[in-house]
Amino acid sequence: MIRVEGVSKVFRSGWLRQQTHEAVKHVSFSIEKGETLGLIGESGCGKSTLSRLMVKLLPVDQGTLFFEDTDITHYTMKQMFPLRTKMQIIFQHPDSALHPRQTILQSLVEPLLLHQITDRKKAIERVMDLLAPVGLNEEILSRYPHQVSGGQIQRVVIARALTLNPSFIVLDEPTSMLDVSVQAQVIDVLRTIQKQFDLTYLFISHDLELVAHVSDRIAVMCKGEIVELDLSKKVMDEPVHPYSLKLVNAFRGYQMNR
Ligand SMILES: Nc1ncnc2c1ncn2[C@@H]1O[C@H](COP(=O)(O)OP(=O)(O)O)[C@@H](O)[C@H]1O
Ligand SMILES: [Mg+2]
């Protein structure tokens, strides 16, 4: 479905931009259709940067990017436009995800109209069809973002991504700003729609328990590199890399103290 080969990204900053920071270093892996690949690693290790490279929200410095077997590394904005609908990204911050002065309905139909996929009437029909799968009802459509809860916003954001009929979704810490009980509900929604709409996920989190719960395979990232990638059970039971072992041991210690 999606594949990266030797992908790297260097950020430059400071006077004459002479300070460099290699945020992603020669990363290679693929995600199969219908799979959930979990991406775990501590804050600042490059998870978000890697995911933005994968959906071309950031240009890669080195390496190759394949989407459905097509090399999209050097695609222009114009070439990317039709592909944009197929790759969606859902972020952590529910507060900033929706325009504060647009109703939920306006936010939901906007991408369909922007991409000129359909007219307003059909767009509204499509939105209506997506409410039940994400666990919302019609009532919410006339409200503004400040009138709905964080969990509901995240459901709206998920529905909005679905309107465009994507095949690949990056979930960048999608539940880390939510209460634990709400987090579980949103995870349930994500699992339900994955089956229903045949979605492929890159699920990013710093929470190993959550990643192990939702992922088929886990990629462990440390200082810009993928240091381990295997079936979730394998990584949890027999981590190989010292950094994975450290993560798993911390998680086991946490479990024992509960
Ligand atoms: N646009 C940017 N410009 C400069 N440095 C950045 C930029 N985005 C991220 N970084 C740096 O790259 C590193 C990786 O960041 P990020 O991918 O957000 O990590 P994570 O998502 O794992 O927390 C961090 O050190 C961060 O400060
Ligand atoms: Mg991040």
Coordinates of C-alpha atoms in Angstrom, one line a residue, residues 72-235:
I72 CA 5.4 9.7 -5.7
T73 CA 8.7 11.1 -4.3
H74 CA 8.9 14.0 -6.8
Y75 CA 5.2 14.5 -7.4
T76 CA 4.2 18.2 -7.7
M77 CA 1.3 19.7 -5.7
K78 CA -0.8 19.4 -8.8
Q79 CA 0.1 15.7 -9.2
M80 CA -0.6 15.2 -5.5
F81 CA -4.0 16.8 -5.5
P82 CA -6.1 13.7 -6.6
L83 CA -4.0 11.6 -4.2
R84 CA -4.6 13.9 -1.3
T85 CA -8.1 12.4 -0.8
K86 CA -6.6 8.9 -0.5
M87 CA -4.2 9.8 2.3
Q88 CA -5.5 11.5 5.3
I89 CA -3.9 12.5 8.6
I90 CA -5.6 12.9 11.9
F91 CA -3.8 14.9 14.6
Q92 CA -3.7 14.9 18.3
H93 CA -5.2 18.3 19.1
P94 CA -9.0 18.3 18.9
D95 CA -9.1 22.0 19.7
S96 CA -7.3 23.3 16.6
A97 CA -8.7 20.6 14.2
L98 CA -11.9 22.5 13.2
H99 CA -12.6 26.1 12.2
P100 CA -14.1 27.7 15.3
R101 CA -16.6 29.8 13.3
Q102 CA -17.9 27.0 11.1
T103 CA -20.6 24.6 12.2
I104 CA -19.8 21.0 12.3
L105 CA -21.8 20.4 9.1
Q106 CA -19.8 23.1 7.3
S107 CA -16.5 21.5 8.5
L108 CA -17.7 18.1 7.3
V109 CA -18.8 19.1 3.8
E110 CA -15.9 21.4 3.1
P111 CA -13.4 18.8 1.9
L112 CA -15.9 17.3 -0.5
L113 CA -16.6 20.7 -2.0
L114 CA -13.0 21.7 -2.0
H115 CA -12.0 18.7 -4.0
Q116 CA -15.0 19.2 -6.2
I117 CA -16.0 15.6 -5.7
T118 CA -19.7 16.4 -5.5
D119 CA -22.4 19.0 -5.1
R120 CA -23.6 20.3 -1.8
K121 CA -26.7 18.1 -1.6
K122 CA -24.7 14.9 -2.2
A123 CA -22.0 16.1 0.1
I124 CA -24.6 16.4 2.9
E125 CA -25.9 13.0 2.1
R126 CA -22.4 11.5 2.3
V127 CA -21.9 13.3 5.7
M128 CA -25.2 11.9 7.0
D129 CA -24.1 8.4 6.0
L130 CA -20.9 8.7 8.0
L131 CA -22.4 9.9 11.3
A132 CA -23.5 6.4 12.5
P133 CA -20.2 4.7 11.7
V134 CA -18.3 7.3 13.9
G135 CA -21.0 7.2 16.6
L136 CA -22.5 10.7 16.2
N137 CA -26.0 11.9 15.5
E138 CA -27.6 14.6 13.4
E139 CA -28.0 16.9 16.4
I140 CA -24.3 17.8 16.3
L141 CA -24.3 19.2 12.8
S142 CA -25.7 22.6 13.6
R143 CA -23.3 23.1 16.6
Y144 CA -19.9 24.9 16.7
P145 CA -16.7 23.3 17.9
H146 CA -16.8 24.9 21.3
Q147 CA -20.2 23.4 21.9
V148 CA -19.0 19.8 21.6
S149 CA -16.7 17.6 23.7
G150 CA -13.1 16.6 22.8
G151 CA -14.2 13.0 22.0
Q152 CA -17.0 14.2 19.7
I153 CA -14.6 16.6 17.9
Q154 CA -12.3 13.7 17.3
R155 CA -15.2 11.7 15.9
V156 CA -16.1 14.6 13.6
V157 CA -12.4 14.8 12.5
I158 CA -12.5 11.1 11.7
A159 CA -15.8 11.5 9.8
R160 CA -14.3 14.4 7.8
A161 CA -11.4 12.3 6.8
L162 CA -13.8 9.5 5.7
T163 CA -15.9 11.8 3.5
L164 CA -13.0 11.7 0.9
N165 CA -13.0 7.9 0.8
P166 CA -9.3 7.5 1.8
S167 CA -7.4 4.3 1.8
F168 CA -4.5 5.3 4.1
I169 CA -4.8 7.2 7.3
V170 CA -2.1 8.5 9.6
L171 CA -3.3 8.7 13.1
D172 CA -0.8 10.9 14.9
E173 CA -1.5 10.4 18.7
P174 CA -5.2 10.6 17.9
T175 CA -6.4 10.0 21.4
S176 CA -3.6 11.3 23.6
M177 CA -5.5 14.5 24.5
L178 CA -8.6 12.6 25.6
D179 CA -9.7 11.0 28.9
V180 CA -9.0 7.3 29.1
S181 CA -12.7 6.3 28.8
V182 CA -13.2 8.5 25.8
Q183 CA -9.9 7.3 24.4
A184 CA -11.3 3.7 24.4
Q185 CA -14.4 4.7 22.5
V186 CA -12.5 6.6 19.8
I187 CA -10.2 3.5 19.4
D188 CA -13.3 1.4 19.0
V189 CA -14.6 3.7 16.3
L190 CA -11.2 3.6 14.5
R191 CA -11.3 -0.2 14.5
T192 CA -14.9 -0.4 13.3
I193 CA -14.4 1.9 10.4
Q194 CA -11.1 0.3 9.5
K195 CA -13.0 -3.0 8.7
Q196 CA -16.0 -1.2 7.2
F197 CA -14.0 1.0 4.8
D198 CA -10.9 -1.2 4.3
L199 CA -8.5 1.3 5.7
T200 CA -4.7 1.1 6.2
Y201 CA -3.4 2.8 9.3
L202 CA -0.1 4.3 10.6
F203 CA -0.9 4.6 14.3
I204 CA 1.5 6.9 16.1
S205 CA 1.8 7.0 19.9
H206 CA 4.2 7.2 22.7
D207 CA 1.9 4.8 24.7
L208 CA 3.1 1.2 24.2
E209 CA 0.0 -0.4 25.7
L210 CA -2.2 1.4 23.2
V211 CA 0.1 0.7 20.2
A212 CA 0.3 -3.0 21.1
H213 CA -3.5 -3.1 21.5
V214 CA -4.3 -1.7 18.0
S215 CA -1.4 -2.7 15.8
D216 CA -0.6 -5.7 13.7
R217 CA 3.0 -4.8 13.7
I218 CA 5.0 -2.3 15.7
A219 CA 7.9 -0.1 14.5
V220 CA 10.1 1.3 17.2
M221 CA 11.7 4.6 16.5
C222 CA 14.6 6.1 18.4
K223 CA 16.5 9.3 17.5
G224 CA 15.2 9.3 13.9
E225 CA 15.8 5.6 13.2
I226 CA 13.5 2.6 13.1
V227 CA 15.4 0.3 15.4
E228 CA 13.0 -2.6 15.4
L229 CA 9.9 -3.6 13.3
D230 CA 8.0 -6.8 13.9
L231 CA 4.7 -8.4 14.8
S232 CA 3.2 -6.7 17.8
K233 CA 3.3 -9.9 19.9
K234 CA 6.9 -10.5 18.9
V235 CA 8.0 -6.9 19.9

